[in-house]
Coordinates of C-alpha atoms and ligand atoms in Angstrom, one line a residue:
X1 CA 11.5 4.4 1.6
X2 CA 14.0 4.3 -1.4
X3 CA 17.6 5.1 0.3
X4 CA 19.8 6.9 -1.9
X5 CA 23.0 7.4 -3.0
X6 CA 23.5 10.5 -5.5
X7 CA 26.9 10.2 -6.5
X8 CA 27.8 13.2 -8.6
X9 CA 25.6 15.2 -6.7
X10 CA 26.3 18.7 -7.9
X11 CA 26.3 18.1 -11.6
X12 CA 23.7 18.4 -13.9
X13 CA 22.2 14.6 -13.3
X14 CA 22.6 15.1 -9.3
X15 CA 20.6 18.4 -9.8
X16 CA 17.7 17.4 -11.3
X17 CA 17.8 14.0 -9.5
X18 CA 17.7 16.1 -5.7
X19 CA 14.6 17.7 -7.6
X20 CA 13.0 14.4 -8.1
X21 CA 13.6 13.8 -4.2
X22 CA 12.1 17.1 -3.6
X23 CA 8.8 15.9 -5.5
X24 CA 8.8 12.7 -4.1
X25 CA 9.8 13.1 -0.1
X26 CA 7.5 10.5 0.8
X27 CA 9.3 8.3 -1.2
X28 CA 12.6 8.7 -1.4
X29 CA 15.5 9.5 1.1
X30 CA 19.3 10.9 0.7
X31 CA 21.5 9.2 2.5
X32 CA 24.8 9.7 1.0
X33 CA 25.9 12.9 -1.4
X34 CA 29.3 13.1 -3.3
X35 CA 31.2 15.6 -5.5
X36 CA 34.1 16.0 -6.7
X37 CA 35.7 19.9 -5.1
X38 CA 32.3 21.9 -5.3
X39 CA 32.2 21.6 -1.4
X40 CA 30.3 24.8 -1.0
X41 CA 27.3 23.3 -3.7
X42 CA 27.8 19.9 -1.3
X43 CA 27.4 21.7 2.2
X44 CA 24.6 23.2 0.7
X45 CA 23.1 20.0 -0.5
X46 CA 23.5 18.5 2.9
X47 CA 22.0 21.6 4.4
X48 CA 19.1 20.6 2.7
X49 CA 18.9 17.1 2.7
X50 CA 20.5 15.9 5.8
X51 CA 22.3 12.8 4.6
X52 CA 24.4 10.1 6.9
X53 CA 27.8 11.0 4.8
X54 CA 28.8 13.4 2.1
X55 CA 31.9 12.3 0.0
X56 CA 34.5 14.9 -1.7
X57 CA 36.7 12.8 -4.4
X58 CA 39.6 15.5 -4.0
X59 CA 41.8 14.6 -1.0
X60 CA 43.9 17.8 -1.1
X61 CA 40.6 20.1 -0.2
X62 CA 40.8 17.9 3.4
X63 CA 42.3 21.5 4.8
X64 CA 40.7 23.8 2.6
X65 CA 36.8 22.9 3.6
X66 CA 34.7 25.0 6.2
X67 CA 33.2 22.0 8.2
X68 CA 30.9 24.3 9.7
X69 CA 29.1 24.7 6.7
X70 CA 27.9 21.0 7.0
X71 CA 24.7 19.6 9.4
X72 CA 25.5 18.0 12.6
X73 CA 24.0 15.1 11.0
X74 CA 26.6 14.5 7.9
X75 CA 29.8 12.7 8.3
X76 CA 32.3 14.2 5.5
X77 CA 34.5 12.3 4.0
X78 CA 37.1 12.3 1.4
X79 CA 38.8 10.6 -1.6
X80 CA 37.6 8.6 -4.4
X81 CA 37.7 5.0 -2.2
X82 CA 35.1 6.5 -0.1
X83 CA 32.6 7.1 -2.6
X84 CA 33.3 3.0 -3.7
X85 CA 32.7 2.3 0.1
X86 CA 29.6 4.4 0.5
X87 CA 28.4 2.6 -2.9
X88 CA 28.6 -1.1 -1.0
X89 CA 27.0 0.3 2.1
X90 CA 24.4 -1.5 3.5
X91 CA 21.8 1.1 4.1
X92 CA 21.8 2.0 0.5
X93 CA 19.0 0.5 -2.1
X94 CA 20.0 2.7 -5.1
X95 CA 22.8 4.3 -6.2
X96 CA 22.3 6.9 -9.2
X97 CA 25.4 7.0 -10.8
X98 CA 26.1 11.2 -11.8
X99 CA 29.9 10.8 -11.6
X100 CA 30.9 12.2 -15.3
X101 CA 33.5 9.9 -17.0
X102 CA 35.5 6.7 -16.1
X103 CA 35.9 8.4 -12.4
X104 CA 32.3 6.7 -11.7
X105 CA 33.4 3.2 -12.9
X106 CA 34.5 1.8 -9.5
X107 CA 31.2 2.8 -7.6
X108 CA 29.1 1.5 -10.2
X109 CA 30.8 -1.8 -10.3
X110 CA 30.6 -1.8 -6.4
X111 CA 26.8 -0.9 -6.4
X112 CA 26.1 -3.9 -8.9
X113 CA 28.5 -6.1 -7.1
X114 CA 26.7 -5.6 -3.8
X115 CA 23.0 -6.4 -5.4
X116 CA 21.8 -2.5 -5.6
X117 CA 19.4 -1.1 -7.9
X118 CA 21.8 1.2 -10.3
X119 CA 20.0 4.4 -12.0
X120 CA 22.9 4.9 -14.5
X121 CA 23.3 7.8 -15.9
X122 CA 27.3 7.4 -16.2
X123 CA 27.3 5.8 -19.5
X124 CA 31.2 6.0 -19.7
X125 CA 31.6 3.2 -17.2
X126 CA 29.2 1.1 -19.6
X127 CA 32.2 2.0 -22.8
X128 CA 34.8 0.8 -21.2
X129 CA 33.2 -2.3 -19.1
X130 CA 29.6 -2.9 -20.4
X131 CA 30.1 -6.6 -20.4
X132 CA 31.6 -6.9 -16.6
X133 CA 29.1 -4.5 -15.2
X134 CA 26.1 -6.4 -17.3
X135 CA 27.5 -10.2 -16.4
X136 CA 28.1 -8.8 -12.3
X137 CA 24.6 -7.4 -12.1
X138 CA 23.2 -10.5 -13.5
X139 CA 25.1 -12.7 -11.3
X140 CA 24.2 -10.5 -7.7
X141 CA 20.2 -9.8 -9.2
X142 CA 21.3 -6.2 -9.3
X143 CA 18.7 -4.0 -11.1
X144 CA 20.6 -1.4 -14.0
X145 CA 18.5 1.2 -14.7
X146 CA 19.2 3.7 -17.4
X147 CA 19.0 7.4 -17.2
X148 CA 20.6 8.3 -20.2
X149 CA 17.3 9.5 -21.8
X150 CA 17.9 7.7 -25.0
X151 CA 18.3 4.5 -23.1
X152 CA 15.1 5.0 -21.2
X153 CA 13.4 5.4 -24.1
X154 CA 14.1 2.6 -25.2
X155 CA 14.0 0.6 -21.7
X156 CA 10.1 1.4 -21.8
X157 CA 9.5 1.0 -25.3
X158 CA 11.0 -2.4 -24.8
X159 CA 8.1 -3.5 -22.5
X160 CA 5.6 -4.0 -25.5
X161 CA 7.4 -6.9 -26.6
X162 CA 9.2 -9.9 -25.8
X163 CA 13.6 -9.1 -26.1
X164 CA 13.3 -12.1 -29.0
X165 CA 11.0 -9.2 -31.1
X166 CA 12.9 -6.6 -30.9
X167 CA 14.5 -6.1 -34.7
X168 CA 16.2 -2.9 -34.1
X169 CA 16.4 0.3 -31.9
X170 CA 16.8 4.0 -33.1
X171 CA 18.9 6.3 -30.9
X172 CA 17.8 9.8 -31.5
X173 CA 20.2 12.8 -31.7
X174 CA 19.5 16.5 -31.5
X175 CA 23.1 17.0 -34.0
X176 CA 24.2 19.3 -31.9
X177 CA 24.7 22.5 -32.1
X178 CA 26.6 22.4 -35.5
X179 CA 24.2 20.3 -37.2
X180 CA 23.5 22.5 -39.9
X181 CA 27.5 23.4 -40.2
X182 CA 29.7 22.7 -43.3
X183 CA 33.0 20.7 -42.6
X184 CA 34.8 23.8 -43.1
X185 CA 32.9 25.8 -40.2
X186 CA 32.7 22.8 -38.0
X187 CA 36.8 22.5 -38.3
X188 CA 37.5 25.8 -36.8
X189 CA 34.6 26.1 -33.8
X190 CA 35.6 27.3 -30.8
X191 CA 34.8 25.6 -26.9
X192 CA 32.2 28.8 -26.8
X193 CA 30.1 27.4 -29.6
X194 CA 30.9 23.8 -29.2
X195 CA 29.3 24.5 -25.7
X196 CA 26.0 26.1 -26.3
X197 CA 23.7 22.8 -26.7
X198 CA 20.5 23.6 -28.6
X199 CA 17.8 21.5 -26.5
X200 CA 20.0 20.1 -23.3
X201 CA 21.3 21.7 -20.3
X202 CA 24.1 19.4 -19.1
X203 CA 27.5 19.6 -17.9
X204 CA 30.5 20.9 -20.1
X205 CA 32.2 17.4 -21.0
X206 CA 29.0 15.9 -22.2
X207 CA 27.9 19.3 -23.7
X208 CA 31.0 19.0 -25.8
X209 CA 30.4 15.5 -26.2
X210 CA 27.2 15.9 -28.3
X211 CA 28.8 18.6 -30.3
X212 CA 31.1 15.9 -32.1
X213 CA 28.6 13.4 -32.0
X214 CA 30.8 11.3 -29.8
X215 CA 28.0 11.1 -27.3
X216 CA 26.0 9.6 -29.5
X217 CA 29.0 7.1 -30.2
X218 CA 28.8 6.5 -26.5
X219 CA 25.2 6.1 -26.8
X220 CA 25.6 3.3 -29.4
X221 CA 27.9 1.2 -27.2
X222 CA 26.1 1.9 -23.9
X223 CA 23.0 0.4 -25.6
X224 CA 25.1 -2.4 -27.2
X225 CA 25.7 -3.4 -23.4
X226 CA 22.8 -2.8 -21.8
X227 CA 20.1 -4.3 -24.3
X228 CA 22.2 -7.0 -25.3
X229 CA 22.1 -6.1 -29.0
X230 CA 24.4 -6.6 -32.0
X231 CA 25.6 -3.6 -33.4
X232 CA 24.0 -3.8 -36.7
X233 CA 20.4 -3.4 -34.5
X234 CA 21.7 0.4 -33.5
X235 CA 20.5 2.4 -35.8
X236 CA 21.0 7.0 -35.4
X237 CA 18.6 9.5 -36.8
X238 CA 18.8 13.3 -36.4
X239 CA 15.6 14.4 -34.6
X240 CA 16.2 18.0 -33.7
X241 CA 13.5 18.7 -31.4
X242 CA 14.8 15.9 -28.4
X243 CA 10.6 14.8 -28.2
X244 CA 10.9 11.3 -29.6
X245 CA 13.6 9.8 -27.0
X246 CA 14.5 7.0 -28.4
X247 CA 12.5 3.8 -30.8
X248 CA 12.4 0.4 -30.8
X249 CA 11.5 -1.1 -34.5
X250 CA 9.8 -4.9 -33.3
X251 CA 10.3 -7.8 -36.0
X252 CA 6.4 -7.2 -37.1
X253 CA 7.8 -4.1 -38.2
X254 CA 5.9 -1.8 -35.2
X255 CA 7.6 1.0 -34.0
X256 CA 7.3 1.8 -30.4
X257 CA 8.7 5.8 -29.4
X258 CA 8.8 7.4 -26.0
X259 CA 8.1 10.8 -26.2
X260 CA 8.1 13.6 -23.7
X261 CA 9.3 17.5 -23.6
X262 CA 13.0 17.4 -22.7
X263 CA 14.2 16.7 -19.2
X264 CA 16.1 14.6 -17.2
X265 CA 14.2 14.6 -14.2
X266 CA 11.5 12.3 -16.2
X267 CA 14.2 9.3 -17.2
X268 CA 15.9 9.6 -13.5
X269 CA 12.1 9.3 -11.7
X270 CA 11.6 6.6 -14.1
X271 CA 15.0 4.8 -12.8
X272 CA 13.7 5.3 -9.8
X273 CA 10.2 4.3 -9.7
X274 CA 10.2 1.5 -12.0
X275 CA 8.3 -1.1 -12.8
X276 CA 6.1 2.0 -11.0
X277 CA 5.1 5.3 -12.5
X278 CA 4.8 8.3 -10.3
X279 CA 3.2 11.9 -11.1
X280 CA 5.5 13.6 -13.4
X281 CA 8.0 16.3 -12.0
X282 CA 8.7 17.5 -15.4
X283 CA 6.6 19.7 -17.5
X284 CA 4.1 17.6 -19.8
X285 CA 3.9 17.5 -23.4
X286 CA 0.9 19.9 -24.8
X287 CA -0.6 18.5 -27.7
X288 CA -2.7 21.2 -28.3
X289 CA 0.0 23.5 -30.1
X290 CA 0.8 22.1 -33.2
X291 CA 4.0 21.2 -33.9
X292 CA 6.0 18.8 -35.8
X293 CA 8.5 16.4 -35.8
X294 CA 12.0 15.8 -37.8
X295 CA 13.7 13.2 -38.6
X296 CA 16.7 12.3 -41.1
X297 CA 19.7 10.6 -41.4
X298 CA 23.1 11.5 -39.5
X299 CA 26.2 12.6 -41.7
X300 CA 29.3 10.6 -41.1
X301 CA 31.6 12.3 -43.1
X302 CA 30.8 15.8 -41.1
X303 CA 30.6 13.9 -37.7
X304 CA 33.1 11.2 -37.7
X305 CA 32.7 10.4 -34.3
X306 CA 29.7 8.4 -34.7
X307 CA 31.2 5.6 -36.7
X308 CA 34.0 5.2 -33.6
X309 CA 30.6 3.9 -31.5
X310 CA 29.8 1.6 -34.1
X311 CA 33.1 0.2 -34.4
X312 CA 33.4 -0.1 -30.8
X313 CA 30.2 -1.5 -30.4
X314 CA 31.2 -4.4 -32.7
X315 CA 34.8 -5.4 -31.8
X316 CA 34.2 -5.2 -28.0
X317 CA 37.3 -5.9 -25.6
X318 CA 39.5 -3.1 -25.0
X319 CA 38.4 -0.8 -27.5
X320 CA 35.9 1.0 -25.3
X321 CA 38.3 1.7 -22.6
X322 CA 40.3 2.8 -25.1
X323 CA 37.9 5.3 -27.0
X324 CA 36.3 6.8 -23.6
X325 CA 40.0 8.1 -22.0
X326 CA 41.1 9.1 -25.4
X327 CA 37.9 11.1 -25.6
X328 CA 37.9 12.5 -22.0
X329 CA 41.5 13.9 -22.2
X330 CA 40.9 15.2 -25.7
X331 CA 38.1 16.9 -24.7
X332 CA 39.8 18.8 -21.9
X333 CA 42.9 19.2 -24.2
X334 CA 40.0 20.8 -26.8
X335 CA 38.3 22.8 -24.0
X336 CA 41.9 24.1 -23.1
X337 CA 42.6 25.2 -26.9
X338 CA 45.5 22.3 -27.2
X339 CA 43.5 20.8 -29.9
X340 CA 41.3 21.2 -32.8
X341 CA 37.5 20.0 -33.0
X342 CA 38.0 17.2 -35.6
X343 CA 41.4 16.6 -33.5
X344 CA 39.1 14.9 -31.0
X345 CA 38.1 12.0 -33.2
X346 CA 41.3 11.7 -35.0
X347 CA 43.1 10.4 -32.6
X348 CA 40.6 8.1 -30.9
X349 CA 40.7 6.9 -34.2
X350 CA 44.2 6.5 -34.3
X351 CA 44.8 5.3 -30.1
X352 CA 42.2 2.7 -31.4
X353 CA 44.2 1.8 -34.8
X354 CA 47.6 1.7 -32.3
X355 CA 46.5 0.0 -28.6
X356 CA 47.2 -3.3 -28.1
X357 CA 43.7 -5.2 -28.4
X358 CA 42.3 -7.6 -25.7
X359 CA 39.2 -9.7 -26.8
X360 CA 38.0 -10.3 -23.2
X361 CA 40.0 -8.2 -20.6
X362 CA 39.7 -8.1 -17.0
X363 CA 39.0 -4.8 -15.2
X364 CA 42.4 -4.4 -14.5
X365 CA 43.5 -4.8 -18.1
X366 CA 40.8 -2.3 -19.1
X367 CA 42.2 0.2 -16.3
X368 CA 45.6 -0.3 -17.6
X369 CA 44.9 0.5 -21.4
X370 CA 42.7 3.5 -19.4
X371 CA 45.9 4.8 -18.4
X372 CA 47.7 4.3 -21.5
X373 CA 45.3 6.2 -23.7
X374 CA 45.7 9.2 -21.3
X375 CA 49.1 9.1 -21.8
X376 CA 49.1 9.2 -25.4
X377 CA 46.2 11.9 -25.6
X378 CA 48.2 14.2 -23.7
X379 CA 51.3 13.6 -25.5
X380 CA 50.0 14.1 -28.6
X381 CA 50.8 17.0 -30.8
X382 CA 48.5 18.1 -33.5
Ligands
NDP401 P1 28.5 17.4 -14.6 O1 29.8 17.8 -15.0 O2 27.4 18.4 -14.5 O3 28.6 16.7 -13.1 C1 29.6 15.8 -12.8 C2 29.5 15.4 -11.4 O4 30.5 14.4 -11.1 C3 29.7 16.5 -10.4 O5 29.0 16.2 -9.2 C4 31.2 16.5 -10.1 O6 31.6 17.1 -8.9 C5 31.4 15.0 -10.1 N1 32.8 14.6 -10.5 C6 33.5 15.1 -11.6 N2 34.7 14.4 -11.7 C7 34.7 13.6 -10.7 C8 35.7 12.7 -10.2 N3 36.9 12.5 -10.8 N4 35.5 11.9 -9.1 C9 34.3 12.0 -8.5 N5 33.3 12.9 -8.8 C10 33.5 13.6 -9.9 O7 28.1 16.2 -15.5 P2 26.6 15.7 -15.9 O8 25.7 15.7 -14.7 O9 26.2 16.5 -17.1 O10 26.8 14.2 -16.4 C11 27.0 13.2 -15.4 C12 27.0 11.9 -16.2 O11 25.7 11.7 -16.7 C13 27.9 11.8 -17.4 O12 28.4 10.5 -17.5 C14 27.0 12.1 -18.6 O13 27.5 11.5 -19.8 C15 25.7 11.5 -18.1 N6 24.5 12.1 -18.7 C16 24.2 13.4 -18.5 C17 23.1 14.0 -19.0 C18 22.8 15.4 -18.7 O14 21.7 15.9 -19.1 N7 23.6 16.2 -18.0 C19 22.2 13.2 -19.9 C20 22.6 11.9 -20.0 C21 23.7 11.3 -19.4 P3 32.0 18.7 -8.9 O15 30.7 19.4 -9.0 O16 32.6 18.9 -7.5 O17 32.9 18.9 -10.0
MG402 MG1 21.6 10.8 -24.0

């Protein structure tokens, strides 16, 4: 049995990774759940699952909770130094990191730091500390699998050659929903539209996320980190239909592509199961129909987010701290109306121009230019 820890459990990720459980009960067992207020879509979780403890982040709902709605079996706790705890505990194996933005940092360092297999689909914590999570799991033989889809991809397209052959990998990106936009349109969208994803059904920071391209800016980092690649090997190309995950281009000049219909719950199994496969949860891809496949190149100038990721990717240090907290406030300050669409880039741009660069900071020093980018994004005044 694979013990888990779904942290994040009522999002998007911890959805369809409770679904992959559901498939695969013989296999896999929840033993610790954790969200962040949804107590209600926890209880219910835990009604289901039965796990040993079930984590809410947010202290303040201590008084506010109907216990009764939880099993016998469940131990609720509270506050974000639980869910850390729970992520060292010893009758864990994996812990699939679903915590959406730098919030999930601390449990996936503790998960690495304690020798756990880590199904990441948190990419944020990779921005600001790819390099400490990379060099911790390395040191405890902690597995880091990724769940970003994009990353899979590429994790299993990396298997038909050595790391030494790889020339280059492709990141594909659906554009979003304003990929066929002008400037001009894209300027004035509203949350409404930037929130209606074309192909993916994911939670509303992320959703937003993909609309500027800045998830695919993310993307580019997160892979820097985790395949140990320069930045000039990242390379992005529009692919509207999300089929082709993700390439890897090998110095012979073979392409390698995983392809599959779009959904999560194959690149989470896959985290799970490796260096197994399992029968597929998600629907299969029917080669029957016809249908065909685009590809061309992304547009900088109408998506200025992307060249942030490359930028980050290459200086390093404290510029992905930096980026990812200027990006999480902006996008709530953009959700709430406070700021325009390009206003989102803008001023990572500008937060990344101002901060005070560290070539090779320590956790603390990345939490602490965290803190001042929030600042600054909610300061700022368009
Ligand atoms: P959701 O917003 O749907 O879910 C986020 C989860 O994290 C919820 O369980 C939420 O609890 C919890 N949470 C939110 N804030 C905190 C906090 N401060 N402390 C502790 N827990 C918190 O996000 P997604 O599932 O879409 O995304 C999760 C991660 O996976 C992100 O990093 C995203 O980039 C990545 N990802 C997502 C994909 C997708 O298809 N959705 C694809 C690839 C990557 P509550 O419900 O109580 O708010
Ligand atoms: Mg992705």
């Amino acid at each position: 049995m694979n013990k888990l820890a779904i942290l994040g459990a009522t999002g998007s990720i911890g959805t369809s990774s409770l679904d992959v459980v559901r498939a695969h009960r013989d296999r896999l067992e929840v033993v610790a759940v954790s969200a962040h207020r949804d107590w209600r879509k926890l209880a219910k979780i835990c009604r289901e699952f039965s796990p040993r403890v079930a984590i809410l982040a947010e202290e303040s709902l201590r008084d506010e909770v109907d216990t009764s709605q939880f099993p016998q079996e469940t131990e609720l706790q509270f506050g974000a130094e639980a869910i850390t705890q729970t992520a060292r505990a010893s009758d864990i194996d994996t812990v699939i990191a679903a915590i959406v933005g730098a919030a999930g940092l601390a449990s996936s360092y503790a998960a690495v730091d304690t020798g756990k297999r880590l199904a990441i689909a948190n990419k944020e914590t990779l921005v600001v500390a790819g390099p400490i999570i990379v060099e911790r799991a390395r040191q405890t033989g902690a597995e880091l699998l990724p769940v970003d889809s994009e990353h899979s991809a590429i994790f299993q397209a990396m298997q038909a050659g050595s790391a030494q052959e790889v020339s280059k990998i492709i990141l594909t990106s659906s554009g979003g929903p304003f990929r066929e936009k002008s400037q001009e349109e894209i300027a004035v969208v509203t949350p409404e539209e930037a929130l209606q994803h074309p192909t993916w059904e994911m939670g509303q920071k992320i959703t937003i996320d993909s609309a500027t391209m800045m998830n695919k800016a993310l993307e580019i980092i997160e892979a820097r980190w985790l395949f140990n690649l320069q930045s000039d090997q990242i390379e992005v190309v529009i692919h509207q239909q999300s089929f082709v995950h993700s390439m890897v281009e090998f110095i012979d000049g073979s392409v390698i592509a995983q392809m599959s219909p779009p959904d999560m719950r194959l690149p989470i199994q896959y985290a799970l199961s490796y260096p197994h496969r399992w029968i597929a949860v998600a629907a299969k891809a029917d080669f029957k129909k016809t249908f065909s496949l685009d590809f061309s190149p992304p547009d900088f100038e109408r998506f200025p987010a992307l060249k942030l990721g490359f930028d980050v990717a290459s200086q390093g240090g404290t510029t992905g701290a930096v980026l990812n907290a200027c990006n999480e406030v902006a996008v709530s300050r953009f959700l709430r109306r406070e700021l325009s669409f390009y206003d989102i880039a803008r001023l990572c741009r500008e937060l990344l121009d101002r901060h005070n660069f560290i070539r090779k900071p320590t956790i603390e020093e990345l939490m602490a230019q965290d803190k001042w980018a929030r600042k600054e994004t909610n300061l700022w005044k368009p």
